[in-house]
Coordinates of C-alpha atoms in Angstrom, one line a residue:
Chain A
X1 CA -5.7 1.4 -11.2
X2 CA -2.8 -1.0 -11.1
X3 CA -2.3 -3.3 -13.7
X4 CA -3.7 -4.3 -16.6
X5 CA -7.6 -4.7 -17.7
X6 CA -7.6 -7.7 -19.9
X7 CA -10.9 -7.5 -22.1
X8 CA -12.9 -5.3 -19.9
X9 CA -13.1 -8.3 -18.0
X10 CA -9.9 -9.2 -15.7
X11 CA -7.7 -7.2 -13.9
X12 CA -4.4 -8.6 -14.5
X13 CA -2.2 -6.8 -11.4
X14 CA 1.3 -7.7 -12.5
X15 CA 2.7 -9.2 -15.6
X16 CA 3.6 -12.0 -13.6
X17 CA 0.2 -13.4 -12.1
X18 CA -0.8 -16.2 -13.6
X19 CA -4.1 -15.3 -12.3
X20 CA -6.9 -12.3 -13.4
X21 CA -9.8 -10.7 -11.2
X22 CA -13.2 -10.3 -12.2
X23 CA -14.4 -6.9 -12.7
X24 CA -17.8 -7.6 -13.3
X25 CA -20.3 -10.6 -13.2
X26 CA -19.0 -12.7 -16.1
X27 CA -20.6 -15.5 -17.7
X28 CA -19.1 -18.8 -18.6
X29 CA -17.9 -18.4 -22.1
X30 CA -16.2 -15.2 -21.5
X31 CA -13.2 -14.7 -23.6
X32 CA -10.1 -12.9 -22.0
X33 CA -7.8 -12.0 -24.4
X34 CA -4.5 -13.2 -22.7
X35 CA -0.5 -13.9 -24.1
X36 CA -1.6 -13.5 -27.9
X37 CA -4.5 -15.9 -27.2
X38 CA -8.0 -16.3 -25.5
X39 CA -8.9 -18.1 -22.3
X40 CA -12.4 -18.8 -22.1
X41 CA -14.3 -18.9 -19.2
X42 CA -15.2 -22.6 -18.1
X43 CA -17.6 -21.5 -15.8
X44 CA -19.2 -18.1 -14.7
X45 CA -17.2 -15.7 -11.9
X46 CA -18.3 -13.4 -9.5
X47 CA -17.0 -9.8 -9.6
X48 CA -13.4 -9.7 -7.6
X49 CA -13.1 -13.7 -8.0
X50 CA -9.8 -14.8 -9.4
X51 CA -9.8 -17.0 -13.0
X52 CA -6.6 -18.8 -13.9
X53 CA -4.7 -18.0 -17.0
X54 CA -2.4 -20.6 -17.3
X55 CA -2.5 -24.5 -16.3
X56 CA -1.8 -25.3 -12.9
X57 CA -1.3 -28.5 -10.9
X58 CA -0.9 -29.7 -7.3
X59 CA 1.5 -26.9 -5.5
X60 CA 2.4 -24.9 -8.3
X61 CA 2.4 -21.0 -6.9
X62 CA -0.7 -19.1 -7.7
X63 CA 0.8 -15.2 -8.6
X64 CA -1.2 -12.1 -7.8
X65 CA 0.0 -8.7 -7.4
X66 CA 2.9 -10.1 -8.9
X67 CA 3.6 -12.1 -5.5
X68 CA 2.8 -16.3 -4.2
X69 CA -0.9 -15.8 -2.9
X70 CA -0.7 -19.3 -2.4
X71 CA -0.7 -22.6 -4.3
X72 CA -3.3 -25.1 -6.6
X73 CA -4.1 -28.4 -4.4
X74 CA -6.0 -29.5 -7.3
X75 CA -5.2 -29.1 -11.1
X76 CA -6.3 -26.0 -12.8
X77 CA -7.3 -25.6 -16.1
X78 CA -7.4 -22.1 -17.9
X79 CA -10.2 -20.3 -17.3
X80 CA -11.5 -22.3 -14.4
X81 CA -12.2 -20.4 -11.3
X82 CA -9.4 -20.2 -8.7
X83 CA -10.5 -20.0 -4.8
X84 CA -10.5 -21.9 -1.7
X85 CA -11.6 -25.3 -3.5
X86 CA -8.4 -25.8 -5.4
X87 CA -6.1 -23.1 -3.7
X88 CA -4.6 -23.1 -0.2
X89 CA -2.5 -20.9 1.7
X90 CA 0.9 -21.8 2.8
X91 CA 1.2 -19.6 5.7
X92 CA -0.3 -19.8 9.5
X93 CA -0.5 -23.7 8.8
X94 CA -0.7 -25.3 12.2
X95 CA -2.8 -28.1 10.7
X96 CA -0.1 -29.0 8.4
X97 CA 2.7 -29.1 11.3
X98 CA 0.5 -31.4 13.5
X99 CA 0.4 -33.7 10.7
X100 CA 3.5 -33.3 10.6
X101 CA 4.3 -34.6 14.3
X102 CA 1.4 -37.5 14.2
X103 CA 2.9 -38.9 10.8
Chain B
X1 CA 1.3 24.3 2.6
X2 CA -1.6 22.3 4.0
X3 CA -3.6 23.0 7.2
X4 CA -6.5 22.3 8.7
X5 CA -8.3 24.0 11.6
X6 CA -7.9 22.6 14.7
X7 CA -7.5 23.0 18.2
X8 CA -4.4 24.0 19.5
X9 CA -3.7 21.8 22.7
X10 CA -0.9 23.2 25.7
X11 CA 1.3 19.8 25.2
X12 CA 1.3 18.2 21.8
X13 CA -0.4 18.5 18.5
X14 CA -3.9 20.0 18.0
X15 CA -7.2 18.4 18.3
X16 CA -9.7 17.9 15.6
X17 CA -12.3 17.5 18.3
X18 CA -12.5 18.9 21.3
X19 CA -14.6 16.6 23.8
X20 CA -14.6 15.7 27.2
X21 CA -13.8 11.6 27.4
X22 CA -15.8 9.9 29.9
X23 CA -13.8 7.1 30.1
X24 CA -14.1 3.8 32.7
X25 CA -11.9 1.8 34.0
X26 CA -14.1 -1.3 33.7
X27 CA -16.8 -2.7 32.4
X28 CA -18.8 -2.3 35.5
X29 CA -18.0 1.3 35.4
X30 CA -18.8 1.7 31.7
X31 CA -22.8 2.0 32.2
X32 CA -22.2 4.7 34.8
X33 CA -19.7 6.8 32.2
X34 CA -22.4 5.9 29.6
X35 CA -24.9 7.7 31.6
X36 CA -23.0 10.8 32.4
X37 CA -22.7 11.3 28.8
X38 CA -26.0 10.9 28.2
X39 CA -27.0 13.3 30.8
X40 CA -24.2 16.1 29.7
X41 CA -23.9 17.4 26.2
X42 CA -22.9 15.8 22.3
X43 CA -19.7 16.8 22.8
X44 CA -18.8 14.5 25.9
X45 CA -18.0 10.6 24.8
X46 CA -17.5 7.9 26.7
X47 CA -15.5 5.0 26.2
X48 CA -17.3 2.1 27.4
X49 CA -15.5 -1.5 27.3
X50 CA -15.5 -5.0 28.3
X51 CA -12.3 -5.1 30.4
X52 CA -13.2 -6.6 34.1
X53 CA -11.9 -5.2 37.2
X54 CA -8.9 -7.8 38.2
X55 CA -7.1 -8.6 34.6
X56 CA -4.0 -10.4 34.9
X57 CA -0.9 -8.4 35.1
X58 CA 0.1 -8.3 31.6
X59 CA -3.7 -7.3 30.6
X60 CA -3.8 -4.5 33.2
X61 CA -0.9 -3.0 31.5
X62 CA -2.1 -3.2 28.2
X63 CA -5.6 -1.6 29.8
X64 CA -3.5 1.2 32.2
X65 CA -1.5 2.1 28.2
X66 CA -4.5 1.9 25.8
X67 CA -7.4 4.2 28.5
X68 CA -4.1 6.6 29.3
X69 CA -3.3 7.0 25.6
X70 CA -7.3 7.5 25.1
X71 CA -7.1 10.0 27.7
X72 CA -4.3 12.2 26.0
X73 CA -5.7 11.9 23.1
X74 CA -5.3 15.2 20.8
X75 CA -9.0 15.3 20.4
X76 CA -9.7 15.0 24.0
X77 CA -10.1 18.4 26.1
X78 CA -11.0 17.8 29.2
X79 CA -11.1 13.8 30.8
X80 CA -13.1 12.4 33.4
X81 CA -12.3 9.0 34.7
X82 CA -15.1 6.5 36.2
X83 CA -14.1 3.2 38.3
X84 CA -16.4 1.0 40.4
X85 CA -13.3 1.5 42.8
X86 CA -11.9 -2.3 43.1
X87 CA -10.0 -2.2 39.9
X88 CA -6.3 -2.9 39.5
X89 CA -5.9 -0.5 36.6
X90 CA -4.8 2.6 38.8
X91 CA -7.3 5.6 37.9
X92 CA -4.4 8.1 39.4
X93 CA -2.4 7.3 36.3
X94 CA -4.9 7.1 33.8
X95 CA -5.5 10.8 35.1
X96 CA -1.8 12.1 35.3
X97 CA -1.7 11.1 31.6
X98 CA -4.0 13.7 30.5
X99 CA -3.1 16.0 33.2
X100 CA 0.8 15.5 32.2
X101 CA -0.7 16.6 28.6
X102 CA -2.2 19.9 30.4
X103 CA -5.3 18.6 29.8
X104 CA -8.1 19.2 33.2
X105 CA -9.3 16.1 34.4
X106 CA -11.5 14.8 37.3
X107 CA -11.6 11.1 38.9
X108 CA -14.6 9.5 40.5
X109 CA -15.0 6.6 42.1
X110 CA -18.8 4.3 42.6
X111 CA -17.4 3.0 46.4
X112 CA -16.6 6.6 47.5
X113 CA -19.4 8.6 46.1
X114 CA -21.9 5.6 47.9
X115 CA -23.6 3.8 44.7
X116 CA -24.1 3.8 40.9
X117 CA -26.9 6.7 41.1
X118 CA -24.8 8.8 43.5
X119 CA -22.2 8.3 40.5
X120 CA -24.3 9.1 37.9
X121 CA -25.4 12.5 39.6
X122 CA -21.7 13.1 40.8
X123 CA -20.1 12.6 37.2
X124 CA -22.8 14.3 35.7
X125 CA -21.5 17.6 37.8
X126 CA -18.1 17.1 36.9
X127 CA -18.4 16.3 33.2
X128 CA -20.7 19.4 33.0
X129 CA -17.7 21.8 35.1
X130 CA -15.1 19.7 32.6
X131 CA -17.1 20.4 29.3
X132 CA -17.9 24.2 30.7
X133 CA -13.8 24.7 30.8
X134 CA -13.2 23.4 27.4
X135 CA -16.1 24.9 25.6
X136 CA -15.3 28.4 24.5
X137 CA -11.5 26.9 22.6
X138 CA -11.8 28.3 18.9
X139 CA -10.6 26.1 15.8
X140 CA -7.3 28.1 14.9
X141 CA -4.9 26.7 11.4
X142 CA -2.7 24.1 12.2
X143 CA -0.5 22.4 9.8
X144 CA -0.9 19.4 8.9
X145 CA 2.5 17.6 9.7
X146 CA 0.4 18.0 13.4
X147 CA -1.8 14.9 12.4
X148 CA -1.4 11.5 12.9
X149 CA -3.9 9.8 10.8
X150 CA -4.5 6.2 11.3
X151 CA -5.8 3.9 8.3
X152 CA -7.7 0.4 8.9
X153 CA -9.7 -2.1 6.7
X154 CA -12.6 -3.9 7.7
X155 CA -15.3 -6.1 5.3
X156 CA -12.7 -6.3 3.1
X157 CA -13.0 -8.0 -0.2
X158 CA -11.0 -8.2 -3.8
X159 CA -11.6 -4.6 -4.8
X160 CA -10.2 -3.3 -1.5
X161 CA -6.6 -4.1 -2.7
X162 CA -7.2 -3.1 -6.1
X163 CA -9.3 0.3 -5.0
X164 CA -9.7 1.9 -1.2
X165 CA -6.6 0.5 0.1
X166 CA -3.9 1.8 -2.7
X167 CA -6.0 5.0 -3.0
X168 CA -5.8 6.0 1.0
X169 CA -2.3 4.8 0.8
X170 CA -2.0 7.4 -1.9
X171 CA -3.9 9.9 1.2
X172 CA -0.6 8.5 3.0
X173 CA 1.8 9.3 1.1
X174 CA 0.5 12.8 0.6
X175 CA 0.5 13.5 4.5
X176 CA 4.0 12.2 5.1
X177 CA 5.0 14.0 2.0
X178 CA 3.7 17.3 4.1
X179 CA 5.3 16.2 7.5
X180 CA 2.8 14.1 9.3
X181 CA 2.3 10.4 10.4
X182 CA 0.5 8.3 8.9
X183 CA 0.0 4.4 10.9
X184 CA -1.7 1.0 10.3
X185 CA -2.1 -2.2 11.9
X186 CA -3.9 -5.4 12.1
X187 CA -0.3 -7.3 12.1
X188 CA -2.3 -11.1 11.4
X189 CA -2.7 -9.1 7.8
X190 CA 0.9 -8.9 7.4
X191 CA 1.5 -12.6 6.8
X192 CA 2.3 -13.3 3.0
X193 CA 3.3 -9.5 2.8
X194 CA 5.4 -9.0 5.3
X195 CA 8.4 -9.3 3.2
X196 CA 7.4 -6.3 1.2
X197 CA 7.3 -4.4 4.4
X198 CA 10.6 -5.4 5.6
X199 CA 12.3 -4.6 2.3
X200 CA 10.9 -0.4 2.9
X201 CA 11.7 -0.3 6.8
X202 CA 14.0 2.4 7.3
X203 CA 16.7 0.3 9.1
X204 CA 17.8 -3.2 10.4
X205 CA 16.0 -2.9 13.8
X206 CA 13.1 -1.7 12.5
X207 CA 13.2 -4.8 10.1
X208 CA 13.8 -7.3 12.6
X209 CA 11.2 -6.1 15.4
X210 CA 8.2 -6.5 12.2
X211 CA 9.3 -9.7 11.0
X212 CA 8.9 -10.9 14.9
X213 CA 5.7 -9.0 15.6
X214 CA 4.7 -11.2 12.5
X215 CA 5.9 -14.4 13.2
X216 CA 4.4 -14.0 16.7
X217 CA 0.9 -14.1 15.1
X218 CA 1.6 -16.2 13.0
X219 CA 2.9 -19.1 15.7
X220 CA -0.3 -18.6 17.6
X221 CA -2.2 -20.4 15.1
X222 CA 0.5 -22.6 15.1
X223 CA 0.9 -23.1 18.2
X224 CA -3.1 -24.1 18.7
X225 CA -2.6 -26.7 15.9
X226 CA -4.5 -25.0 13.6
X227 CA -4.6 -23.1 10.8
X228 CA -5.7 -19.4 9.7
X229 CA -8.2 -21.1 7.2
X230 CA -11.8 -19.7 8.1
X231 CA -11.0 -17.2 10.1
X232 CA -7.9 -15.3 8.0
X233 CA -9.8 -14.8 5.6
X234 CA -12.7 -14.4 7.1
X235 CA -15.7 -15.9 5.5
X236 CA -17.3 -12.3 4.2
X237 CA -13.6 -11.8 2.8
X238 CA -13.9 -15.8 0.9
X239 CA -16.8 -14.7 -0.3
X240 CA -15.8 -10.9 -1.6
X241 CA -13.3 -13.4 -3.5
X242 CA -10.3 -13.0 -1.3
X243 CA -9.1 -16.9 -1.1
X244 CA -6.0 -16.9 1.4
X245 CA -4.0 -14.6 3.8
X246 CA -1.9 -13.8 1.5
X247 CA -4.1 -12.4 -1.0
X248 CA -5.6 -10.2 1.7
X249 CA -2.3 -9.3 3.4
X250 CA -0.9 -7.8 -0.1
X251 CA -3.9 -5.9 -0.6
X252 CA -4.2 -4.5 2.7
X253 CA -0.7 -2.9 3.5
X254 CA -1.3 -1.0 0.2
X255 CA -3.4 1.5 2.5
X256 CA -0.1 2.2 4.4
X257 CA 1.1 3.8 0.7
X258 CA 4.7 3.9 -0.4
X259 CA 7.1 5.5 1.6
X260 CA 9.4 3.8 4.2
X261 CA 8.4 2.1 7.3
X262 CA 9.8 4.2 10.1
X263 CA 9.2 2.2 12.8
X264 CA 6.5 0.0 14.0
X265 CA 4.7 0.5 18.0
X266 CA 2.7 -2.1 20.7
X267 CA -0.2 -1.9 20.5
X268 CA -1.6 1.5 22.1
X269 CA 1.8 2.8 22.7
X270 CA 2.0 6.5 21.8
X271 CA 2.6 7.2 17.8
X272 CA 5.7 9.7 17.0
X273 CA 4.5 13.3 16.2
X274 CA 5.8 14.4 12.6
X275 CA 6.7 10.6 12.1
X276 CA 6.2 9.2 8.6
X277 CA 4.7 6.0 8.5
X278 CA 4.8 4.3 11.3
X279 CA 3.5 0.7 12.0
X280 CA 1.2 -0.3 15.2
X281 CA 1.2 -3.9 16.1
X282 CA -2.8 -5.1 16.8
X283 CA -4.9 -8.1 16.5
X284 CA -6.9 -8.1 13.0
X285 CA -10.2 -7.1 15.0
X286 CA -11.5 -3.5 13.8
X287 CA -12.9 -1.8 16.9
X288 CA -9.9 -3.0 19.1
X289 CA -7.4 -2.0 16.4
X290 CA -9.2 1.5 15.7
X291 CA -9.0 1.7 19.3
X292 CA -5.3 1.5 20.0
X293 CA -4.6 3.6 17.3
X294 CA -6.7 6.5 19.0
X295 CA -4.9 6.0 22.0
X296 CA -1.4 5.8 20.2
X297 CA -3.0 9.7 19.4
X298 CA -4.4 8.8 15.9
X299 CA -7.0 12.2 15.6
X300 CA -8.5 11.0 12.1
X301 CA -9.0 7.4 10.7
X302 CA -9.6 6.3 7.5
X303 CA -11.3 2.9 7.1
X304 CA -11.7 1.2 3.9
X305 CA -14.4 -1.3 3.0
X306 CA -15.4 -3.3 0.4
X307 CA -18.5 -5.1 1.3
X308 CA -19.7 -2.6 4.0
X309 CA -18.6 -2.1 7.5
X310 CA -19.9 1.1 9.0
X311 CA -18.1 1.1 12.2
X312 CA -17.2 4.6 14.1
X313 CA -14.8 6.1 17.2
X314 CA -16.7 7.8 20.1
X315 CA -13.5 10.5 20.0
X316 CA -11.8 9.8 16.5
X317 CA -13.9 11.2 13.5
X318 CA -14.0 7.4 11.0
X319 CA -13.8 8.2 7.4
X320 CA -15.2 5.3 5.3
X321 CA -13.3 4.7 1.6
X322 CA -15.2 1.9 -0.3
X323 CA -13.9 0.6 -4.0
X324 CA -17.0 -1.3 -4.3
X325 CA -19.3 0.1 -6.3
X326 CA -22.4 -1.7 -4.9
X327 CA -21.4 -1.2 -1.3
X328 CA -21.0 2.2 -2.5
X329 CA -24.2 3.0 -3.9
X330 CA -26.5 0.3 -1.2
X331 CA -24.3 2.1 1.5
X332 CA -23.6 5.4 0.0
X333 CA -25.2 7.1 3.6
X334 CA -22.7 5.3 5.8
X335 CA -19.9 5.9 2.7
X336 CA -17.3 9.1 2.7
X337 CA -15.8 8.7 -0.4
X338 CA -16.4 6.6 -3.2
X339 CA -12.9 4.7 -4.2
X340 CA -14.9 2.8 -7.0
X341 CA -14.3 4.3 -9.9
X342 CA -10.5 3.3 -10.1
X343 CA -12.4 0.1 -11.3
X344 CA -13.4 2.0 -14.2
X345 CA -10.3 4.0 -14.5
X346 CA -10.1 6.9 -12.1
X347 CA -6.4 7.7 -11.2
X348 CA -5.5 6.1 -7.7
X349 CA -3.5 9.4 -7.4
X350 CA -7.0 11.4 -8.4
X351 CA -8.9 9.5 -5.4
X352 CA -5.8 10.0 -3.1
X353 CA -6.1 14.0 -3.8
X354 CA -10.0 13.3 -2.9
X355 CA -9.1 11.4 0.3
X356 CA -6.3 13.4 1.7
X357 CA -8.8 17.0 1.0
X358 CA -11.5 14.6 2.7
X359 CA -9.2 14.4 5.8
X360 CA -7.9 17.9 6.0
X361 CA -11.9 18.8 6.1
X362 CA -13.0 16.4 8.5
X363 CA -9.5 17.8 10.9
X364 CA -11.2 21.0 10.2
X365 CA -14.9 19.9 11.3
X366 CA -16.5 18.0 8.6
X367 CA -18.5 15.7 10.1
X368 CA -18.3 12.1 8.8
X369 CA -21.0 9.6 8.1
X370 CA -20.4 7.4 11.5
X371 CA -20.1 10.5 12.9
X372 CA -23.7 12.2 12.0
X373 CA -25.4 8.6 12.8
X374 CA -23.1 8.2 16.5
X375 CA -21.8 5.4 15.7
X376 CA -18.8 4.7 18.3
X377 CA -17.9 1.5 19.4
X378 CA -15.3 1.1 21.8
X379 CA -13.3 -1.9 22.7
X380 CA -9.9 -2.7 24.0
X381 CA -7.7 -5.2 22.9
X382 CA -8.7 -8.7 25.3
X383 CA -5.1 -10.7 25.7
X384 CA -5.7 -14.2 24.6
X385 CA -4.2 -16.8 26.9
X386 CA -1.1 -17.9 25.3
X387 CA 0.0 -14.4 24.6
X388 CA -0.6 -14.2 28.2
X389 CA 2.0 -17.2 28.9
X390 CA 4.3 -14.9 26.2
X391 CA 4.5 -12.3 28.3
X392 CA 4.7 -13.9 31.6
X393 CA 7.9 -15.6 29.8
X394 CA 6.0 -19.1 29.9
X395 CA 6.2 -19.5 26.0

């Protein structure tokens, strides 16, 4: 596998992702040894859902496989669960360019 | 060197199969092709589809490539070809595709023979002449730079990019490495990758003709005012923990492997022999992108899943790859091979070896799990109206 398994926990895919998938079921309280430290689960996360390592706010990049999967629309805390609540793509946004031409 | 046993063909590379396609030219003529299969042997398919008998122009084209590419297929020995009689797609050339290929082939037509059940009795006499003609060719070794292999995923989910997809990209890479072609698709799941692509395409044009195949797609959303939220990624694909295109566009061109993009085909347009890896450009939907893939001359396709599809090819043999390891034991009789143990640690390059023997033996014969339970859906790729407009030069 690519990447690195953080804990028996996360997979981290590339040193830069700021993010880690689930390889199991894990509970909230889960520690993932990460960067000399340990993010703790704040909630529990299905197996292949992502979990933030890092703080994030409002348009900061989300990093997996080492590449922009997209970015927060909401802040992100460490060990919070990252999906389509609080990260949005950027591309195919035909929403966004029709707000665009209303505003 | 590796080989595989198949059958030798007059024109082109060999078979893996050797079937007579019943194939219609609409849908009104797909019930009657249905039925002639049913009444012939296992080893006569049809290709039964949703196409009407008047698309516009740009439609009828795509229909005339993707049932003449189906009708040269590799894996197709003999072809008989089934209108109602009133459709624009021309049955003559649909035939002088497989004939051109040296392959025998018979027309029939509802209106001529004088109804549906004179149909049914009359293509029931020529599929059984057809499949008499082809049925005494032997299985003889071919190397396998003669196969063009396509890969698809379908029900995909997080461990697809992690598992299946980099571990039949390894398959890939092991094919190319021995002279064959190797193709994917589903061009919607190059958006948010596409610049990975680009960067391993052999040369400028190649480069410029993906990146507007992909901005194409990605416009159509645009264009509609909307965005590809909901249905890119799908919501089985949300909830396998895949969260935006991206995500599932980085994972998914992993299947394609490593080695340089070569060139990149419409969809159903005939795939280079001997080619590398070769991109085709199709819509996201499996069975229609499976589809043009066979007709581009795909004989074998791999099709990874993470959370379970079982889909088949009524004339390609479907190999299923699944990295996750409870769709692989729930589903383990519609599985092939079991990609889920990279989770744990397996090599990538260990279930590449696994995948690319799994091929070889399936080109040889091997049936596969879609295969033993017939499953084979069919369907061609439906035009949506503004790519309509495109090609009429309206957009």
């Amino acid at each position: 596998m690519k990447g690195t398994v953080l804990g028996d926990a996360g997979l981290h895919m590339a040193a830069q992702d700021n993010v880690v998938t689930a390889i199991d079921d894990l509970d909230a309280g889960t520690g993932i040894p990460y960067d000399d430290r340990t993010v703790e689960l704040v909630e529990a996360i299905p197996f292949g859902h992502k979990v933030a390592l890092v703080p994030l706010e409002p348009g900061d990049a989300v990093v997996k496989y080492g590449e922009t999967i997209g970015e927060a629309v909401e802040p992100i805390a460490p060990g919070e669960w990252v999906h389509t609540h609080n990260c949005e793509s950027r591309r195919g946004r035909g929403d966004r360019t029709a707000d665009r031409e209303v505003a | 060197m590796a080989t595989f046993d198949g059958y030798p063909r007059e024109s082109g590379p060999a078979g893996v199969r050797n079937y007579v396609a019943v194939i219609p030219l609409s849908v009104t003529a797909s019930p009657i092709a249905e039925a002639v299969a049913d009444r012939t042997a296992a080893n006569v398919r049809a290709t039964p589809h949703q196409m009407g008998t008047d698309p516009p122009e740009a439609a009828r084209e795509q229909v005339e490539r993707t049932l003449s590419g189906v009708a040269r297929n590799p894996n197709v020995g003999a072809a008989l070809v089934v209108s109602l009689g009133t459709e624009t797609v021309d049955a003559d050339a649909v035939a002088d595709a497989a004939a051109a290929a040296g392959r025998d082939v018979e027309t029939l037509s509802v209106h001529e023979v004088g109804g549906t059940a004179a149909a049914v009795d009359e293509g029931t006499e020529l599929a059984r002449d057809l499949h008499a003609e082809i049925t005494d060719r032997r299985r003889e070794e071919c190397d396998a730079s003669e196969l063009v292999f396509g890969v698809e995923c379908g029900g995909s989910d997080a461990t697809s990019g992690i598992a299946a997809n980099p571990a039949v990209g390894a398959a890939c890479d092991r094919l190319v490495r021995d002279g064959g072609t190797a193709t994917f698709s589903e061009t919607p799941e190059f958006i948010g990758a596409e610049h990975v692509l680009a960067e391993r395409c052999v040369n400028e044009t190649v480069r410029e003709r993906l990146l507007e195949r992909v901005n194409r797609r990605e416009a159509t959303a645009e264009l509609m005012d909307v965005d590809l939220r909901g249905a890119q990624p799908s919501p089985g694909n949300q909830e396998g923990g895949l969260t935006t295109i991206e995500e599932k566009s980085l994972g998914a061109i992993s299947k394609g492997g490593t080695t340089p993009v070569r060139g990149i085909v419409d969809y159903a347009e005939r795939l280079p022999v001997g080619g590398g890896l070769v991109l085709m450009d199709t819509p996201g939907y499996d069975i229609e992108s499976v589809v043009g893939k066979v007709a581009g001359g795909a004989q074998v396709v791999a099709f990874t899943t993470g959370r379970g599809s079982t889909t088949g090819n009524p004339l390609a043999p479907v190999i299923k790859v699944t990295g996750n390891p409870k769709t692989a034991d729930r589903l383990a009789a519609n599985m092939d091979v079991d990609a889920s143990g990279i989770i744990d640690g397996e090599p990538i390059d260990s279930v590449g070896d696994r995948i690319y023997r799994t091929l070889l033996d399936v080109a040889s014969g091997e049936r596969t799990a879609a295969e033993r339970r017939q499953l084979e859906e069919f369907a061609v790729n439906e035009l949506q109206p503004n790519e309509l407009a495109e090609l009429r030069g309206d957009a």
